[in-house]
mmCIF file of C-alpha atoms in Angstrom:
data_model
loop_
_atom_site.group_PDB
_atom_site.id
_atom_site.type_symbol
_atom_site.label_atom_id
_atom_site.label_comp_id
_atom_site.label_asym_id
_atom_site.label_seq_id
_atom_site.Cartn_x
_atom_site.Cartn_y
_atom_site.Cartn_z
ATOM 1 C CA MET A 20 -15.446 46.615 48.334
ATOM 2 C CA SER A 21 -16.846 47.981 51.528
ATOM 3 C CA SER A 22 -20.460 49.693 51.535
ATOM 4 C CA ALA A 23 -19.882 51.482 54.843
ATOM 5 C CA PRO A 24 -22.320 54.119 55.725
ATOM 6 C CA ASP A 25 -20.183 56.809 55.247
ATOM 7 C CA LEU A 26 -18.832 55.767 51.890
ATOM 8 C CA PRO A 27 -20.066 58.159 49.222
ATOM 9 C CA VAL A 28 -22.281 56.743 46.727
ATOM 10 C CA VAL A 29 -22.247 57.583 43.123
ATOM 11 C CA ALA A 30 -25.338 56.497 40.933
ATOM 12 C CA VAL A 31 -24.696 56.369 37.365
ATOM 13 C CA VAL A 32 -28.097 56.244 35.398
ATOM 14 C CA GLY A 33 -27.208 54.133 32.224
ATOM 15 C CA GLY A 34 -24.469 51.525 31.627
ATOM 16 C CA GLY A 35 -23.663 52.043 27.941
ATOM 17 C CA PHE A 36 -20.183 53.191 26.722
ATOM 18 C CA SER A 37 -20.605 56.861 28.393
ATOM 19 C CA GLY A 38 -21.916 55.520 31.984
ATOM 20 C CA THR A 39 -19.414 52.520 31.701
ATOM 21 C CA ALA A 40 -16.342 54.586 30.994
ATOM 22 C CA LEU A 41 -17.225 56.958 33.765
ATOM 23 C CA ALA A 42 -17.455 54.113 36.327
ATOM 24 C CA LEU A 43 -14.037 52.912 35.096
ATOM 25 C CA HIS A 44 -12.317 56.520 35.272
ATOM 26 C CA LEU A 45 -14.343 57.184 38.511
ATOM 27 C CA LYS A 46 -12.802 54.088 40.087
ATOM 28 C CA ALA A 47 -9.345 55.337 39.269
ATOM 29 C CA PHE A 48 -10.066 58.900 40.372
ATOM 30 C CA SER A 49 -11.561 57.925 43.686
ATOM 31 C CA ALA A 50 -8.949 55.465 44.351
ATOM 32 C CA GLY A 51 -11.754 52.941 45.916
ATOM 33 C CA LYS A 52 -13.196 55.905 48.332
ATOM 34 C CA ALA A 53 -16.672 55.708 46.640
ATOM 35 C CA ARG A 54 -19.418 53.282 45.974
ATOM 36 C CA ILE A 55 -20.261 53.167 42.257
ATOM 37 C CA MET A 56 -23.637 51.593 41.305
ATOM 38 C CA VAL A 57 -24.512 51.561 37.744
ATOM 39 C CA PHE A 58 -28.328 51.287 36.757
ATOM 40 C CA GLU A 59 -28.796 49.446 33.277
ATOM 41 C CA PRO A 60 -31.534 47.208 32.197
ATOM 42 C CA ARG A 61 -29.480 45.054 29.945
ATOM 43 C CA GLY A 62 -27.475 42.170 30.904
ATOM 44 C CA ARG A 63 -24.021 43.604 30.533
ATOM 45 C CA LEU A 64 -22.474 46.989 30.899
ATOM 46 C CA GLY A 65 -20.537 48.768 27.851
ATOM 47 C CA ALA A 66 -22.561 48.220 25.034
ATOM 48 C CA GLY A 67 -25.687 50.100 25.421
ATOM 49 C CA LEU A 68 -27.868 51.055 22.419
ATOM 50 C CA ALA A 69 -24.765 51.811 20.028
ATOM 51 C CA TYR A 70 -22.643 48.864 20.558
ATOM 52 C CA SER A 71 -25.244 46.105 21.224
ATOM 53 C CA THR A 72 -26.359 45.510 17.783
ATOM 54 C CA THR A 73 -25.819 42.387 16.297
ATOM 55 C CA ASP A 74 -25.958 43.481 12.533
ATOM 56 C CA SER A 75 -22.948 42.918 10.797
ATOM 57 C CA ALA A 76 -23.230 45.858 8.659
ATOM 58 C CA HIS A 77 -23.225 48.347 11.667
ATOM 59 C CA ARG A 78 -19.631 49.213 12.236
ATOM 60 C CA ILE A 79 -17.338 51.683 14.215
ATOM 61 C CA ASN A 80 -17.378 54.986 12.183
ATOM 62 C CA VAL A 81 -13.757 55.689 12.885
ATOM 63 C CA PRO A 82 -10.758 53.638 12.715
ATOM 64 C CA ALA A 83 -10.194 51.251 15.538
ATOM 65 C CA GLY A 84 -7.125 53.032 16.535
ATOM 66 C CA ARG A 85 -9.143 55.917 17.461
ATOM 67 C CA MET A 86 -11.401 54.329 19.579
ATOM 68 C CA SER A 87 -10.644 53.718 23.462
ATOM 69 C CA VAL A 88 -12.159 53.763 26.904
ATOM 70 C CA TYR A 89 -8.764 55.663 27.632
ATOM 71 C CA PRO A 90 -8.043 59.080 26.229
ATOM 72 C CA ASP A 91 -4.181 58.902 26.901
ATOM 73 C CA ASP A 92 -4.124 55.463 25.521
ATOM 74 C CA PRO A 93 -5.902 55.782 22.048
ATOM 75 C CA GLU A 94 -4.719 52.402 20.625
ATOM 76 C CA ASP A 95 -6.291 50.284 23.704
ATOM 77 C CA PHE A 96 -8.929 49.035 21.566
ATOM 78 C CA LEU A 97 -6.841 48.188 18.581
ATOM 79 C CA ARG A 98 -4.486 45.966 20.848
ATOM 80 C CA TYR A 99 -7.870 44.196 21.864
ATOM 81 C CA LEU A 100 -8.795 43.628 18.541
ATOM 82 C CA THR A 101 -5.579 41.698 17.904
ATOM 83 C CA THR A 102 -6.760 39.397 20.759
ATOM 84 C CA THR A 103 -9.770 38.274 18.863
ATOM 85 C CA ASP A 104 -10.177 36.245 15.716
ATOM 86 C CA GLU A 105 -12.031 39.291 13.817
ATOM 87 C CA HIS A 106 -9.147 39.434 11.211
ATOM 88 C CA VAL A 107 -9.973 35.934 10.161
ATOM 89 C CA THR A 108 -13.722 35.668 10.601
ATOM 90 C CA ASP A 109 -14.533 39.392 9.443
ATOM 91 C CA ALA A 110 -14.007 39.704 5.667
ATOM 92 C CA GLU A 111 -14.998 43.381 5.799
ATOM 93 C CA LEU A 112 -12.780 44.553 8.782
ATOM 94 C CA ILE A 113 -10.434 46.587 6.672
ATOM 95 C CA GLY A 114 -11.787 49.635 4.936
ATOM 96 C CA ARG A 115 -10.413 51.170 1.918
ATOM 97 C CA ASP A 116 -8.057 53.238 3.697
ATOM 98 C CA ASP A 117 -6.488 49.932 5.030
ATOM 99 C CA GLN A 118 -7.541 50.729 8.554
ATOM 100 C CA PRO A 119 -9.953 47.976 10.596
ATOM 101 C CA TYR A 120 -13.590 49.022 11.221
ATOM 102 C CA PRO A 121 -15.004 46.375 13.424
ATOM 103 C CA ARG A 122 -18.391 45.564 13.813
ATOM 104 C CA ARG A 123 -19.811 47.865 16.924
ATOM 105 C CA LEU A 124 -20.734 44.654 18.567
ATOM 106 C CA VAL A 125 -17.111 44.087 19.015
ATOM 107 C CA PHE A 126 -16.356 47.524 20.718
ATOM 108 C CA GLY A 127 -19.266 46.574 23.063
ATOM 109 C CA ASP A 128 -17.284 43.409 23.869
ATOM 110 C CA TYR A 129 -14.235 45.266 24.612
ATOM 111 C CA VAL A 130 -15.781 47.741 26.990
ATOM 112 C CA ALA A 131 -17.499 45.223 28.757
ATOM 113 C CA THR A 132 -14.019 43.239 29.206
ATOM 114 C CA GLU A 133 -12.446 46.400 30.880
ATOM 115 C CA ILE A 134 -15.316 46.730 33.224
ATOM 116 C CA ALA A 135 -15.564 43.078 34.063
ATOM 117 C CA PRO A 136 -12.749 42.910 36.667
ATOM 118 C CA LEU A 137 -14.397 45.965 38.782
ATOM 119 C CA LEU A 138 -17.855 44.199 38.561
ATOM 120 C CA SER A 139 -16.011 40.821 39.958
ATOM 121 C CA SER A 140 -14.476 42.507 42.766
ATOM 122 C CA GLY A 141 -17.364 44.599 43.654
ATOM 123 C CA THR A 142 -15.513 47.733 43.000
ATOM 124 C CA VAL A 143 -18.449 48.658 40.529
ATOM 125 C CA GLU A 144 -22.043 47.444 41.148
ATOM 126 C CA HIS A 145 -24.209 46.802 38.265
ATOM 127 C CA ARG A 146 -28.161 46.899 39.042
ATOM 128 C CA GLN A 147 -29.929 45.553 36.357
ATOM 129 C CA ALA A 148 -32.876 47.811 36.439
ATOM 130 C CA GLU A 149 -34.385 50.999 35.118
ATOM 131 C CA VAL A 150 -34.478 53.970 37.186
ATOM 132 C CA THR A 151 -37.875 55.273 37.596
ATOM 133 C CA SER A 152 -37.282 58.183 39.776
ATOM 134 C CA VAL A 153 -34.589 60.449 41.240
ATOM 135 C CA ILE A 154 -35.395 62.764 44.229
ATOM 136 C CA SER A 155 -33.361 65.231 45.782
ATOM 137 C CA SER A 156 -33.310 65.792 49.573
ATOM 138 C CA ALA A 157 -30.865 67.986 51.234
ATOM 139 C CA GLN A 158 -27.506 66.829 50.249
ATOM 140 C CA ASP A 159 -28.726 63.503 49.176
ATOM 141 C CA TRP A 160 -30.277 61.733 46.307
ATOM 142 C CA PHE A 161 -32.799 58.862 46.463
ATOM 143 C CA VAL A 162 -32.857 56.627 43.283
ATOM 144 C CA THR A 163 -35.789 54.499 42.593
ATOM 145 C CA ASP A 164 -35.327 51.853 40.038
ATOM 146 C CA SER A 165 -38.038 49.218 38.382
ATOM 147 C CA THR A 166 -37.585 46.710 40.823
ATOM 148 C CA GLY A 167 -38.936 49.017 43.790
ATOM 149 C CA ARG A 168 -35.520 49.123 45.544
ATOM 150 C CA GLN A 169 -34.166 52.705 46.503
ATOM 151 C CA LEU A 170 -30.678 53.877 46.812
ATOM 152 C CA ARG A 171 -29.369 56.694 48.764
ATOM 153 C CA ALA A 172 -26.825 58.579 46.813
ATOM 154 C CA GLN A 173 -24.667 61.565 47.364
ATOM 155 C CA PHE A 174 -23.949 61.936 43.525
ATOM 156 C CA VAL A 175 -26.177 61.049 40.720
ATOM 157 C CA VAL A 176 -24.756 61.119 37.074
ATOM 158 C CA LEU A 177 -27.129 60.964 34.114
ATOM 159 C CA ALA A 178 -25.556 58.911 31.351
ATOM 160 C CA ALA A 179 -28.638 57.494 29.630
ATOM 161 C CA SER A 180 -29.376 57.214 25.728
ATOM 162 C CA HIS A 181 -31.986 59.230 23.959
ATOM 163 C CA PRO A 182 -35.783 57.757 24.109
ATOM 164 C CA SER A 183 -36.579 55.495 21.658
ATOM 165 C CA PRO A 184 -37.811 56.899 18.259
ATOM 166 C CA ALA A 185 -41.384 58.370 18.432
ATOM 167 C CA LEU A 186 -43.544 58.230 15.337
ATOM 168 C CA LEU A 187 -44.332 61.522 13.789
ATOM 169 C CA ARG A 188 -47.483 62.941 14.163
ATOM 170 C CA PRO A 189 -48.528 62.940 10.491
ATOM 171 C CA PHE A 190 -47.791 59.349 10.465
ATOM 172 C CA MET A 191 -49.900 58.302 13.552
ATOM 173 C CA PRO A 192 -52.864 57.096 11.086
ATOM 174 C CA PHE A 193 -50.474 54.656 9.543
ATOM 175 C CA ARG A 194 -48.965 53.373 12.756
ATOM 176 C CA ASN A 195 -49.975 49.928 12.142
ATOM 177 C CA HIS A 196 -49.310 49.751 8.793
ATOM 178 C CA PRO A 197 -46.669 46.694 8.286
ATOM 179 C CA LYS A 198 -44.447 48.769 5.980
ATOM 180 C CA LEU A 199 -44.034 51.532 8.439
ATOM 181 C CA VAL A 200 -41.043 51.203 10.385
ATOM 182 C CA SER A 201 -40.899 53.571 13.318
ATOM 183 C CA ASP A 202 -37.967 52.487 15.432
ATOM 184 C CA VAL A 203 -35.128 50.818 13.338
ATOM 185 C CA THR A 204 -33.358 49.688 16.348
ATOM 186 C CA LYS A 205 -35.779 46.881 17.207
ATOM 187 C CA PRO A 206 -34.622 43.655 16.388
ATOM 188 C CA LEU A 207 -35.959 42.298 13.081
ATOM 189 C CA ALA A 208 -37.331 46.030 12.361
ATOM 190 C CA LEU A 209 -36.521 45.910 8.496
ATOM 191 C CA ASP A 210 -37.719 42.407 7.908
ATOM 192 C CA THR A 211 -41.030 43.616 6.401
ATOM 193 C CA ILE A 212 -38.957 45.195 3.535
ATOM 194 C CA ALA A 213 -38.954 43.218 0.515
ATOM 195 C CA PRO A 214 -35.922 43.385 -1.735
ATOM 196 C CA ASP A 215 -37.707 45.155 -4.538
ATOM 197 C CA ASP A 216 -39.453 47.774 -2.218
ATOM 198 C CA ARG A 217 -39.007 51.307 -2.578
ATOM 199 C CA VAL A 218 -37.759 52.857 0.459
ATOM 200 C CA LEU A 219 -37.931 56.106 1.956
ATOM 201 C CA ILE A 220 -35.839 57.104 4.831
ATOM 202 C CA LEU A 221 -36.767 60.101 6.947
ATOM 203 C CA GLY A 222 -33.310 61.617 8.035
ATOM 204 C CA ASN A 223 -29.970 61.445 6.624
ATOM 205 C CA GLY A 224 -27.689 60.808 9.715
ATOM 206 C CA LEU A 225 -25.520 57.854 10.846
ATOM 207 C CA THR A 226 -28.742 56.206 11.391
ATOM 208 C CA ALA A 227 -29.962 56.200 8.011
ATOM 209 C CA ALA A 228 -26.660 55.267 6.941
ATOM 210 C CA ASP A 229 -27.078 52.106 9.164
ATOM 211 C CA VAL A 230 -30.253 51.089 7.287
ATOM 212 C CA VAL A 231 -29.122 51.767 4.073
ATOM 213 C CA ALA A 232 -25.939 49.362 5.063
ATOM 214 C CA SER A 233 -28.527 46.938 6.505
ATOM 215 C CA LEU A 234 -30.670 46.925 3.415
ATOM 216 C CA GLU A 235 -27.424 46.620 1.101
ATOM 217 C CA LYS A 236 -26.183 43.692 3.288
ATOM 218 C CA ARG A 237 -29.631 41.737 2.637
ATOM 219 C CA GLY A 238 -29.386 42.368 -0.948
ATOM 220 C CA HIS A 239 -32.142 44.926 -1.329
ATOM 221 C CA GLN A 240 -32.572 46.170 -5.066
ATOM 222 C CA GLY A 241 -35.228 48.669 -4.763
ATOM 223 C CA ASP A 242 -34.752 52.316 -4.741
ATOM 224 C CA ILE A 243 -33.942 54.164 -1.419
ATOM 225 C CA GLN A 244 -34.538 57.751 -1.055
ATOM 226 C CA SER A 245 -33.469 59.555 2.061
ATOM 227 C CA VAL A 246 -34.572 63.201 3.049
ATOM 228 C CA SER A 247 -33.580 65.715 5.750
ATOM 229 C CA ARG A 248 -34.239 69.077 6.868
ATOM 230 C CA ARG A 249 -30.712 70.373 5.751
ATOM 231 C CA GLY A 250 -30.111 68.185 2.697
ATOM 232 C CA LEU A 251 -26.768 67.177 3.838
ATOM 233 C CA ARG A 252 -25.285 63.657 3.874
ATOM 234 C CA SER A 253 -22.727 62.193 6.388
ATOM 235 C CA ARG A 254 -19.218 62.676 5.271
ATOM 236 C CA GLY A 255 -16.654 59.970 4.386
ATOM 237 C CA HIS A 256 -13.200 59.092 5.594
ATOM 238 C CA ALA A 257 -10.402 60.701 4.173
ATOM 239 C CA PRO A 258 -9.010 58.775 1.217
ATOM 240 C CA VAL A 259 -5.592 58.228 2.976
ATOM 241 C CA VAL A 260 -4.496 58.298 6.440
ATOM 242 C CA GLN A 261 -3.227 61.851 7.569
ATOM 243 C CA GLU A 262 -1.605 63.291 10.609
ATOM 244 C CA PRO A 263 -3.825 65.670 12.750
ATOM 245 C CA PHE A 264 -3.372 69.090 11.792
ATOM 246 C CA GLY A 265 -3.854 72.329 13.848
ATOM 247 C CA ASP A 266 -3.065 73.659 17.048
ATOM 248 C CA PHE A 267 -6.231 74.524 19.412
ATOM 249 C CA SER A 268 -4.713 73.612 22.817
ATOM 250 C CA SER A 269 -1.867 76.003 23.320
ATOM 251 C CA GLN A 270 -4.067 79.048 23.349
ATOM 252 C CA PRO A 271 -7.425 77.524 23.788
ATOM 253 C CA ALA A 272 -10.758 79.261 22.500
ATOM 254 C CA THR A 273 -13.004 80.695 25.026
ATOM 255 C CA THR A 274 -16.023 80.630 23.114
ATOM 256 C CA ALA A 275 -17.537 78.511 20.615
ATOM 257 C CA SER A 276 -17.502 81.312 17.801
ATOM 258 C CA THR A 277 -13.787 81.604 18.345
ATOM 259 C CA LEU A 278 -12.888 77.941 18.209
ATOM 260 C CA LEU A 279 -14.844 77.757 15.016
ATOM 261 C CA ARG A 280 -13.161 80.671 13.367
ATOM 262 C CA SER A 281 -10.102 78.950 14.376
ATOM 263 C CA ILE A 282 -11.121 75.336 12.788
ATOM 264 C CA ARG A 283 -12.057 77.045 9.637
ATOM 265 C CA GLN A 284 -8.693 78.699 9.338
ATOM 266 C CA SER A 285 -6.983 75.544 9.960
ATOM 267 C CA ILE A 286 -8.918 73.786 7.276
ATOM 268 C CA GLU A 287 -7.765 76.605 4.789
ATOM 269 C CA GLY A 288 -4.357 76.063 6.170
ATOM 270 C CA ALA A 289 -4.478 72.246 5.608
ATOM 271 C CA LYS A 290 -5.771 72.586 1.902
ATOM 272 C CA ALA A 291 -2.645 74.608 1.138
ATOM 273 C CA GLN A 292 -0.574 71.642 2.221
ATOM 274 C CA GLY A 293 -2.445 69.257 0.303
ATOM 275 C CA LEU A 294 -4.646 67.897 3.133
ATOM 276 C CA THR A 295 -8.384 67.602 3.818
ATOM 277 C CA TRP A 296 -10.588 68.682 6.721
ATOM 278 C CA HIS A 297 -10.617 65.405 8.305
ATOM 279 C CA ALA A 298 -6.857 66.255 9.378
ATOM 280 C CA VAL A 299 -8.107 69.247 11.272
ATOM 281 C CA LEU A 300 -11.099 67.429 12.685
ATOM 282 C CA ASP A 301 -8.708 64.799 14.028
ATOM 283 C CA ALA A 302 -6.564 67.383 15.882
ATOM 284 C CA VAL A 303 -9.616 68.993 17.660
ATOM 285 C CA ARG A 304 -10.900 65.668 18.616
ATOM 286 C CA GLY A 305 -7.268 64.909 20.043
ATOM 287 C CA GLN A 306 -7.076 67.905 21.800
ATOM 288 C CA ALA A 307 -10.550 68.106 23.027
ATOM 289 C CA PHE A 308 -9.701 67.907 26.921
ATOM 290 C CA ALA A 309 -7.316 70.849 26.794
ATOM 291 C CA ILE A 310 -9.978 73.058 24.659
ATOM 292 C CA TRP A 311 -12.703 71.907 27.392
#
C-alpha cells in the first residue's frame, strides 16, 4: 500500500481485539485510502490481554455462535471453529447448553487469521512497540513509541487495555509475600498456591471466575472465598438456547434511564412467556448498533 505524504494516517494504539477489529473495518470503510498503523508490543495482533491466555480453563463467556469480528455475520467465528481440530482435541468444548465455548486463545487465533492478509499486503501495518507519548500539533498528532520512532498521524484511536492490576495500599507491606498474587494475568502467577491452601479472592467478576476455574483445573482442594463491594456473582447462561426477545431498535431510547426501563419491562414480558432475562439481553446486544 502506498505511503504517500498526502495519504491520511490513522494510528491505532493497542492491537488486541478492539484495535484489530477497528483496523479490519477501517480498511473496508476507507477503501484503501488511509495508512493504518497499529501499535502493539505483542508479536501478533488480535489476541491482546483477554485472548492471549494459554490457560485451557479460560474460555469465551458466550457461545461461539455469538462471537465474531463482523457484526453483520455473527457466526463467522463458529465457521472458523469448524476448520480447527478443537472438536476432537478439546473434551470440554461443548457446554451444558450444547453450545461450543472454546478456549479464549482460539478466538485470538481467529482474529489474528482475519488480519493476517492485510498485514501481508501492507494494507495494515503492525509496529511492535509501546506508545510512549502522543502530542497534538495543529491538525496532526505525533506518536512516539518505545523504539524512539515517531509517526505523524491525522487520526489517533486509543484501543489500549486497562493497566495491569496494582496492589492495593493496605497490602503494600506484604508485597513481597510469596502467597500474595497481585496480578493473575502473569504467566505462572498461581503456581505459589498449594492444592490445600485457603484462598481469598478480592473481587467477584470474570477475572475471579478465571482464577477459580484455573485452580479447579489444577485440582485445588482448599477453601476459596471471594468478596466484592456489591456481593454479587457473575450470572450463568440460560439453561436452554432462547431466541432474542424485545424490540429496542424501532424506537431507540435516547437516554440510558429510558433504555434501562425498557429492558426491565421486556424482562417482565419475557418471564410471562417462560423466557429468562438472557433472551432480553441477547436482543439488546444484537440491536446495539441501532440503539447507539
